[in-house]
Short mmCIF file of C-alpha atoms and ligand atoms in Angstrom, two decimals:
data_model
loop_
_atom_site.label_atom_id
_atom_site.label_comp_id
_atom_site.label_asym_id
_atom_site.label_seq_id
_atom_site.Cartn_x
_atom_site.Cartn_y
_atom_site.Cartn_z
CA MET A 1 0.00 0.00 0.00
CA LYS A 2 1.32 3.43 -0.90
CA THR A 3 1.57 6.14 1.73
CA ILE A 4 -0.15 9.50 1.77
CA ILE A 5 1.32 12.37 3.75
CA THR A 6 -0.59 15.59 3.87
CA GLY A 7 -1.83 18.21 6.29
CA ASP A 8 -2.56 21.81 7.09
CA ARG A 9 -1.37 24.62 9.28
CA PRO A 10 -3.52 25.13 12.33
CA THR A 11 -4.37 28.81 12.02
CA GLY A 12 -8.17 28.84 12.06
CA ARG A 13 -11.26 27.02 11.00
CA MET A 14 -11.61 25.16 7.70
CA HIS A 15 -13.87 26.50 4.98
CA LEU A 16 -15.42 25.12 1.79
CA GLY A 17 -12.28 26.14 -0.13
CA HIS A 18 -10.23 23.74 2.01
CA TYR A 19 -12.93 21.10 1.77
CA PHE A 20 -13.15 21.01 -2.03
CA GLY A 21 -9.51 21.94 -2.57
CA SER A 22 -7.99 19.12 -0.54
CA ILE A 23 -9.93 17.53 2.30
CA GLN A 24 -12.58 15.81 0.20
CA ASN A 25 -9.84 14.21 -1.85
CA ARG A 26 -8.15 12.89 1.29
CA VAL A 27 -11.41 11.49 2.59
CA LYS A 28 -11.86 9.56 -0.68
CA MET A 29 -8.25 8.33 -0.80
CA GLN A 30 -7.87 7.24 2.83
CA TYR A 31 -9.38 3.80 2.14
CA ASP A 32 -6.80 2.90 -0.50
CA TYR A 33 -3.65 4.37 1.06
CA ASP A 34 -1.80 4.28 4.30
CA THR A 35 -2.77 7.82 5.28
CA TYR A 36 -0.97 10.24 7.60
CA ILE A 37 -2.43 13.70 8.11
CA LEU A 38 -0.34 16.18 9.99
CA ILE A 39 -1.40 19.20 11.95
CA ALA A 40 1.53 21.45 11.05
CA ASP A 41 1.89 23.43 14.26
CA VAL A 42 5.62 24.07 13.74
CA GLN A 43 4.89 25.50 10.31
CA ALA A 44 2.01 27.57 11.69
CA LEU A 45 4.47 29.13 14.12
CA THR A 46 6.67 30.35 11.26
CA ASP A 47 4.30 33.26 10.80
CA ASN A 48 2.48 33.09 14.13
CA PHE A 49 5.49 32.77 16.42
CA ASP A 50 4.12 35.68 18.42
CA ASN A 51 0.71 34.05 18.84
CA PRO A 52 1.14 30.59 20.37
CA ASP A 53 -2.38 30.68 21.85
CA LYS A 54 -3.91 30.93 18.41
CA VAL A 55 -1.88 27.98 17.13
CA ARG A 56 -2.65 25.85 20.17
CA LYS A 57 -6.38 26.51 19.92
CA SER A 58 -6.38 25.90 16.18
CA VAL A 59 -4.76 22.48 16.58
CA HIS A 60 -7.90 21.35 18.32
CA GLU A 61 -10.19 23.09 15.80
CA LEU A 62 -8.36 21.50 12.89
CA ALA A 63 -8.63 18.05 14.41
CA LEU A 64 -12.38 18.62 14.79
CA ASP A 65 -12.70 19.86 11.20
CA TYR A 66 -10.87 16.78 9.91
CA LEU A 67 -13.03 14.39 11.87
CA ALA A 68 -16.16 16.32 10.90
CA SER A 69 -15.22 16.14 7.21
CA GLY A 70 -15.00 12.37 7.28
CA ILE A 71 -11.32 11.75 7.95
CA ASP A 72 -11.76 8.40 9.64
CA PRO A 73 -9.33 7.59 12.45
CA LYS A 74 -9.70 3.90 11.57
CA HIS A 75 -8.19 4.66 8.17
CA SER A 76 -6.03 7.74 8.75
CA HIS A 77 -3.47 8.73 11.34
CA ILE A 78 -3.91 12.35 12.40
CA TYR A 79 -0.76 13.61 14.13
CA ILE A 80 0.91 16.69 15.55
CA GLN A 81 4.04 17.85 13.73
CA SER A 82 5.94 19.24 16.72
CA LEU A 83 5.77 15.87 18.47
CA ILE A 84 7.94 14.24 15.80
CA PRO A 85 11.48 15.43 16.66
CA GLU A 86 12.87 13.33 13.78
CA VAL A 87 11.27 15.83 11.41
CA ALA A 88 13.18 18.69 13.04
CA GLU A 89 16.39 16.69 12.74
CA LEU A 90 15.80 15.92 9.06
CA THR A 91 15.04 19.59 8.40
CA VAL A 92 18.54 20.47 9.61
CA TYR A 93 20.19 17.91 7.31
CA PHE A 94 18.05 19.05 4.38
CA SER A 95 18.94 22.69 4.93
CA ASN A 96 22.38 22.00 3.41
CA LEU A 97 20.76 20.85 0.19
CA VAL A 98 18.76 23.99 -0.64
CA THR A 99 20.16 27.34 -1.69
CA VAL A 100 18.79 30.53 -0.24
CA SER A 101 18.10 31.85 -3.74
CA ARG A 102 16.02 28.76 -4.52
CA LEU A 103 13.94 29.45 -1.43
CA TYR A 104 13.41 33.05 -2.54
CA ARG A 105 12.11 31.78 -5.89
CA ASN A 106 9.29 29.69 -4.38
CA PRO A 107 6.15 31.50 -5.62
CA THR A 108 3.94 30.37 -2.72
CA THR A 109 6.23 31.57 0.06
CA LYS A 110 6.85 34.76 -1.90
CA HIS A 111 3.13 35.43 -2.24
CA GLU A 112 2.47 34.67 1.43
CA ALA A 113 5.32 36.90 2.60
CA ASN A 114 3.93 39.76 0.50
CA GLN A 115 0.55 39.35 2.15
CA LYS A 116 2.24 39.65 5.54
CA ALA A 117 3.98 42.96 5.03
CA ASP A 118 3.23 43.85 8.67
CA LYS A 119 5.49 41.01 9.71
CA PHE A 120 8.01 40.58 6.91
CA GLY A 121 8.27 44.13 5.49
CA GLU A 122 6.85 45.76 2.36
CA SER A 123 9.26 43.96 0.06
CA GLY A 124 10.01 41.02 2.29
CA GLU A 125 13.18 42.55 3.76
CA SER A 126 12.27 41.35 7.26
CA ILE A 127 11.45 37.78 6.29
CA THR A 128 12.66 35.29 8.87
CA TYR A 129 14.91 32.32 8.30
CA GLY A 130 12.11 30.07 9.59
CA PHE A 131 9.45 31.37 7.23
CA LEU A 132 11.67 31.42 4.18
CA GLY A 133 12.78 27.91 5.03
CA TYR A 134 9.48 26.29 5.85
CA PRO A 135 9.36 24.40 2.53
CA VAL A 136 12.48 22.58 3.74
CA SER A 137 10.70 21.54 6.89
CA GLN A 138 7.70 20.54 4.78
CA ALA A 139 9.99 18.34 2.67
CA ALA A 140 11.10 16.73 5.93
CA ASP A 141 7.46 16.17 6.96
CA ILE A 142 6.84 14.20 3.82
CA ILE A 143 10.14 12.36 3.51
CA ALA A 144 10.55 11.45 7.19
CA LEU A 145 7.44 9.31 6.81
CA ASP A 146 8.41 7.87 3.42
CA GLY A 147 5.46 9.52 1.71
CA ASP A 148 4.58 8.50 -1.85
CA ILE A 149 1.61 10.74 -2.51
CA VAL A 150 0.73 14.22 -1.25
CA PRO A 151 -2.88 15.29 -1.90
CA VAL A 152 -2.90 19.07 -1.60
CA GLY A 153 -4.36 22.26 -3.00
CA GLU A 154 -2.60 23.88 -5.96
CA ASP A 155 -0.74 26.46 -3.86
CA GLN A 156 1.28 23.59 -2.38
CA VAL A 157 2.64 22.29 -5.68
CA PRO A 158 5.84 24.42 -5.55
CA HIS A 159 6.58 22.93 -2.12
CA ILE A 160 6.22 19.38 -3.40
CA GLU A 161 8.45 20.27 -6.34
CA GLN A 162 11.06 21.50 -3.86
CA THR A 163 10.62 18.32 -1.83
CA ARG A 164 11.39 16.25 -4.91
CA GLU A 165 14.49 18.32 -5.66
CA ILE A 166 15.73 17.80 -2.12
CA ALA A 167 15.16 14.05 -2.31
CA ARG A 168 17.06 13.84 -5.61
CA LYS A 169 19.93 15.90 -4.28
CA PHE A 170 20.13 13.80 -1.12
CA ASN A 171 20.16 10.58 -3.13
CA SER A 172 22.80 11.86 -5.51
CA ILE A 173 25.14 12.76 -2.64
CA TYR A 174 24.47 10.10 0.00
CA GLY A 175 23.19 7.23 -2.18
CA GLU A 176 19.65 6.03 -2.96
CA THR A 177 17.86 6.46 0.35
CA LEU A 178 14.76 8.59 -0.09
CA LYS A 179 11.57 8.41 -2.11
CA GLU A 180 10.49 11.21 -4.43
CA PRO A 181 6.89 11.98 -3.51
CA GLU A 182 4.21 13.12 -5.93
CA ALA A 183 1.56 15.81 -5.53
CA VAL A 184 -2.05 14.88 -6.30
CA LEU A 185 -4.49 17.72 -6.99
CA SER A 186 -8.24 17.63 -6.38
CA GLU A 187 -10.79 17.80 -9.19
CA THR A 188 -11.61 21.28 -7.89
CA PRO A 189 -8.24 22.58 -6.75
CA ARG A 190 -9.56 26.09 -6.22
CA ILE A 191 -13.07 27.32 -5.60
CA LYS A 192 -14.40 30.80 -6.12
CA GLY A 193 -15.98 32.95 -3.44
CA LEU A 194 -19.67 33.89 -3.42
CA ASP A 195 -18.43 37.45 -3.97
CA GLY A 196 -17.01 36.42 -7.35
CA ASN A 197 -13.40 36.42 -6.15
CA GLU A 198 -11.28 33.74 -7.84
CA LYS A 199 -10.50 32.25 -4.46
CA MET A 200 -12.19 31.59 -1.16
CA GLY A 201 -10.06 32.66 1.75
CA LYS A 202 -10.23 33.76 5.35
CA SER A 203 -8.26 36.91 4.59
CA LEU A 204 -10.51 37.66 1.60
CA GLY A 205 -13.52 37.78 3.90
CA ASN A 206 -15.56 35.45 1.69
CA ALA A 207 -15.12 32.14 3.48
CA ILE A 208 -17.96 29.78 4.29
CA TYR A 209 -16.78 27.75 7.24
CA LEU A 210 -17.64 24.09 7.65
CA ALA A 211 -18.97 24.97 11.09
CA ASP A 212 -21.08 27.96 9.97
CA SER A 213 -24.60 28.12 11.35
CA GLU A 214 -27.67 28.51 9.15
CA GLU A 215 -27.83 32.23 10.03
CA GLU A 216 -24.23 32.75 8.95
CA ILE A 217 -24.81 30.82 5.74
CA THR A 218 -27.97 32.81 5.02
CA LYS A 219 -26.17 36.10 5.47
CA LYS A 220 -23.34 35.07 3.16
CA VAL A 221 -25.52 33.52 0.45
CA MET A 222 -27.97 36.43 0.38
CA SER A 223 -25.14 38.81 -0.49
CA ALA A 224 -23.76 36.61 -3.29
CA VAL A 225 -22.94 38.10 -6.68
CA THR A 226 -25.38 37.23 -9.48
CA ASP A 227 -25.60 38.20 -13.17
CA PRO A 228 -25.52 42.03 -12.95
CA SER A 229 -27.67 42.41 -16.08
CA LYS A 230 -30.61 40.86 -14.24
CA ILE A 231 -32.45 43.78 -12.67
CA LYS A 232 -35.99 42.48 -12.22
CA LYS A 233 -37.05 39.15 -10.77
CA ASP A 234 -38.24 37.83 -14.13
CA ASP A 235 -35.42 39.07 -16.34
CA PRO A 236 -33.64 36.18 -18.04
CA ALA A 237 -30.03 35.80 -16.90
CA ASN A 238 -26.81 33.93 -17.56
CA PRO A 239 -26.11 31.29 -14.87
CA ASP A 240 -22.53 30.91 -16.05
CA ILE A 241 -21.61 34.26 -14.55
CA CYS A 242 -23.69 33.80 -11.38
CA MET A 243 -21.97 32.73 -8.16
CA VAL A 244 -25.19 31.27 -6.81
CA TYR A 245 -25.39 28.91 -9.77
CA TYR A 246 -21.69 28.10 -9.36
CA TYR A 247 -22.41 26.91 -5.82
CA HIS A 248 -25.51 24.95 -6.84
CA LYS A 249 -23.20 23.11 -9.22
CA LEU A 250 -20.36 22.70 -6.73
CA LEU A 251 -22.68 21.27 -4.09
CA LYS A 252 -24.29 18.98 -6.69
CA ASN A 253 -27.84 20.25 -6.32
CA SER A 254 -29.99 17.44 -7.75
CA ASN A 255 -32.25 20.12 -9.21
CA LEU A 256 -29.42 21.72 -11.18
CA ASP A 257 -30.94 21.46 -14.67
CA THR A 258 -34.10 23.22 -13.51
CA VAL A 259 -32.08 25.95 -11.77
CA CYS A 260 -30.22 26.53 -15.02
CA SER A 261 -33.20 26.52 -17.39
CA GLU A 262 -35.40 28.64 -15.12
CA CYS A 263 -32.61 31.18 -14.69
CA LYS A 264 -32.12 31.41 -18.45
CA ALA A 265 -35.87 31.67 -19.08
CA GLY A 266 -36.37 34.36 -16.45
CA SER A 267 -38.81 32.24 -14.47
CA ARG A 268 -36.66 32.13 -11.33
CA GLY A 269 -35.89 35.12 -9.14
CA CYS A 270 -32.50 35.45 -7.50
CA VAL A 271 -33.96 35.54 -3.99
CA ALA A 272 -35.74 32.21 -4.47
CA CYS A 273 -32.62 30.78 -6.05
CA LYS A 274 -30.49 31.91 -3.10
CA LYS A 275 -32.98 30.42 -0.64
CA GLU A 276 -32.70 27.12 -2.46
CA LEU A 277 -28.90 27.34 -2.23
CA ILE A 278 -29.09 27.97 1.51
CA LYS A 279 -31.08 24.77 1.82
CA VAL A 280 -28.63 22.80 -0.33
CA MET A 281 -25.67 24.16 1.62
CA THR A 282 -27.10 23.49 5.07
CA GLU A 283 -28.03 19.98 3.95
CA PHE A 284 -24.53 19.46 2.65
CA LEU A 285 -22.91 20.69 5.87
CA GLY A 286 -25.43 18.95 8.16
CA PRO A 287 -23.71 15.57 8.47
CA LEU A 288 -20.33 17.28 8.91
CA GLN A 289 -21.67 19.45 11.70
CA GLU A 290 -23.27 16.48 13.41
CA ARG A 291 -19.95 14.64 13.48
CA ARG A 292 -18.24 17.82 14.69
CA LYS A 293 -20.71 18.10 17.52
CA TYR A 294 -20.10 14.50 18.55
CA TYR A 295 -16.35 15.08 18.82
CA GLU A 296 -16.81 18.45 20.52
CA GLU A 297 -18.71 16.60 23.19
CA HIS A 298 -16.05 13.87 23.42
CA PRO A 299 -12.72 15.73 23.74
CA GLU A 300 -11.03 12.76 25.37
CA GLU A 301 -11.72 10.73 22.22
CA VAL A 302 -10.13 13.43 20.06
CA GLU A 303 -7.09 13.46 22.30
CA GLN A 304 -6.77 9.69 22.05
CA ILE A 305 -7.00 9.85 18.23
CA LEU A 306 -4.21 12.44 18.13
CA LYS A 307 -2.05 10.48 20.55
CA GLU A 308 -2.36 7.26 18.59
CA GLY A 309 -1.85 9.00 15.26
CA THR A 310 1.25 10.74 16.56
CA MET A 311 2.68 7.53 17.94
CA ALA A 312 2.22 5.75 14.60
CA ALA A 313 3.87 8.63 12.72
CA ARG A 314 6.79 8.75 15.13
CA ILE A 315 7.54 5.04 14.76
CA ARG A 316 7.66 5.44 11.00
CA ALA A 317 9.90 8.50 11.21
CA GLN A 318 12.32 6.67 13.49
CA GLU A 319 12.73 3.91 10.91
CA VAL A 320 13.35 6.36 8.08
CA MET A 321 15.86 8.33 10.16
CA LYS A 322 17.91 5.19 10.78
CA ARG A 323 18.33 4.92 7.02
CA VAL A 324 19.08 8.63 6.68
CA ARG A 325 21.76 8.65 9.39
CA LYS A 326 23.37 5.54 7.95
CA SER A 327 23.57 7.08 4.47
CA MET A 328 25.00 10.28 5.97
CA LYS A 329 27.53 8.37 8.06
CA LEU A 330 25.96 9.64 11.25
CA ASP A 331 25.08 6.17 12.53
CA TYR A 332 27.45 6.29 15.51
CA PHE A 333 27.27 3.48 18.05
CA GLU A 334 24.73 1.57 15.93
CA GLU A 335 25.03 -2.20 15.83
N1 LIG B 401 1.94 23.94 3.82
C1 LIG B 401 0.73 23.24 4.15
C2 LIG B 401 -0.40 24.32 4.29
O1 LIG B 401 -0.14 25.47 4.28
C3 LIG B 401 0.79 22.46 5.40
C4 LIG B 401 1.80 21.34 5.40
C5 LIG B 401 2.87 21.22 6.24
C6 LIG B 401 1.82 20.19 4.56
N2 LIG B 401 3.55 20.08 6.00
C7 LIG B 401 2.94 19.43 4.98
C8 LIG B 401 1.03 19.72 3.51
C9 LIG B 401 3.28 18.23 4.36
C10 LIG B 401 1.37 18.53 2.89
C11 LIG B 401 2.49 17.78 3.31
O2 LIG B 401 -1.53 23.98 4.45
#
C-alpha cells in the first residue's frame, strides 16, 4: 500500500475552499492508502510565532474539522508535527541541500510573505529564516514518513516540487535512500468565493466555514454576486456568470438542470434561487456538523486519536531516520 502524507497549518477554521480543494480528496483516498495527516503546528508558528495561543487553539479546531469532514481515524493517522522530533532533525540535514536563492524563488512563500507585510516588510526585507525555510521543513514532513503521494491544493505544488528536488539531491550525494513523492491535486483545486473572487479565503472575507450556522450561511448567500444584467425578478439571466449557480453546481444540487433553465428563461428570481442554495448548503454541511458536535462533546476521544496517530507517525519516522543517518555516516554506536 502506498503512503499518503498531507496536512494543514492550524491557524483557524476550515472553509469550503479547504474542503473542495484538498480535504474531500483525502477522505476519498484514505481507504486505499496508508494515510498520515499532519497538523503542522511548527509551520504555523513560522508566521504566528508571536501568537502561540492561536496555534494551540487551532490544533484542536483543525482536528475537529478533519473528523467532521470524514477523515476516519480507523483509516487515517492524524498527528501533531511538533511531536515528531525526527522531522526537526531531518530539516537540519536538508537545509544544506537547498540554496537561499532557490527558497526566494518559491512562488507560494513569496506570495504569502507579500501578504504579511506587517510582519516581513513591504518587500520582504524582514522575512525570517524560519518562514523562508518552511518548505524545507515541509519536505522533511513528507520524507521522514516515506510519503509516496501528497494530496494538496494547488498552492502547495511548488513545495512538493522542492521536496522532490531535495530528495534527488540527497540521493545523488548520499546514495539512494529517499523516495520522491508526488503531488495529487483535487478535481476542484480552487473554488471561487460567493463574492465572485477567484479564491475563497479567510483573509478575503468570503469564506464559508464548515462549522457555519444557518444564520451565517444565510447572510453570506444572500449577499452573493449574481448576473448584474438581471435587474428584475423575471429578467432572463446567464447562470454561467452567477456565483449562486456556481455553488448549486459545486454542491451537486440534484435540481441543477431546472435551476439553469429557469434562470435562463427568467422564471426564477434570484432571492428564491439563493434560498434554495441555503437549503442545499445546510443539507450538505449537516452531516459534517453532526460529526463535529459528537467530537466536541467527546474531547477525550479526540485526544486519544491524536495520541495514537502521533505515535504511529513517530515510529515510522524513526525507521526512516535510521536509514538517513546511515547514508550520511551519522550512525554512531549503531550495531
Ligand atoms: N503547507 C501546508 C499548508 O499550508 C501544510 C503542510 C505542512 C503540509 N507540512 C505538509 C502539507 C506536508 C502537505 C504535506 O496547508
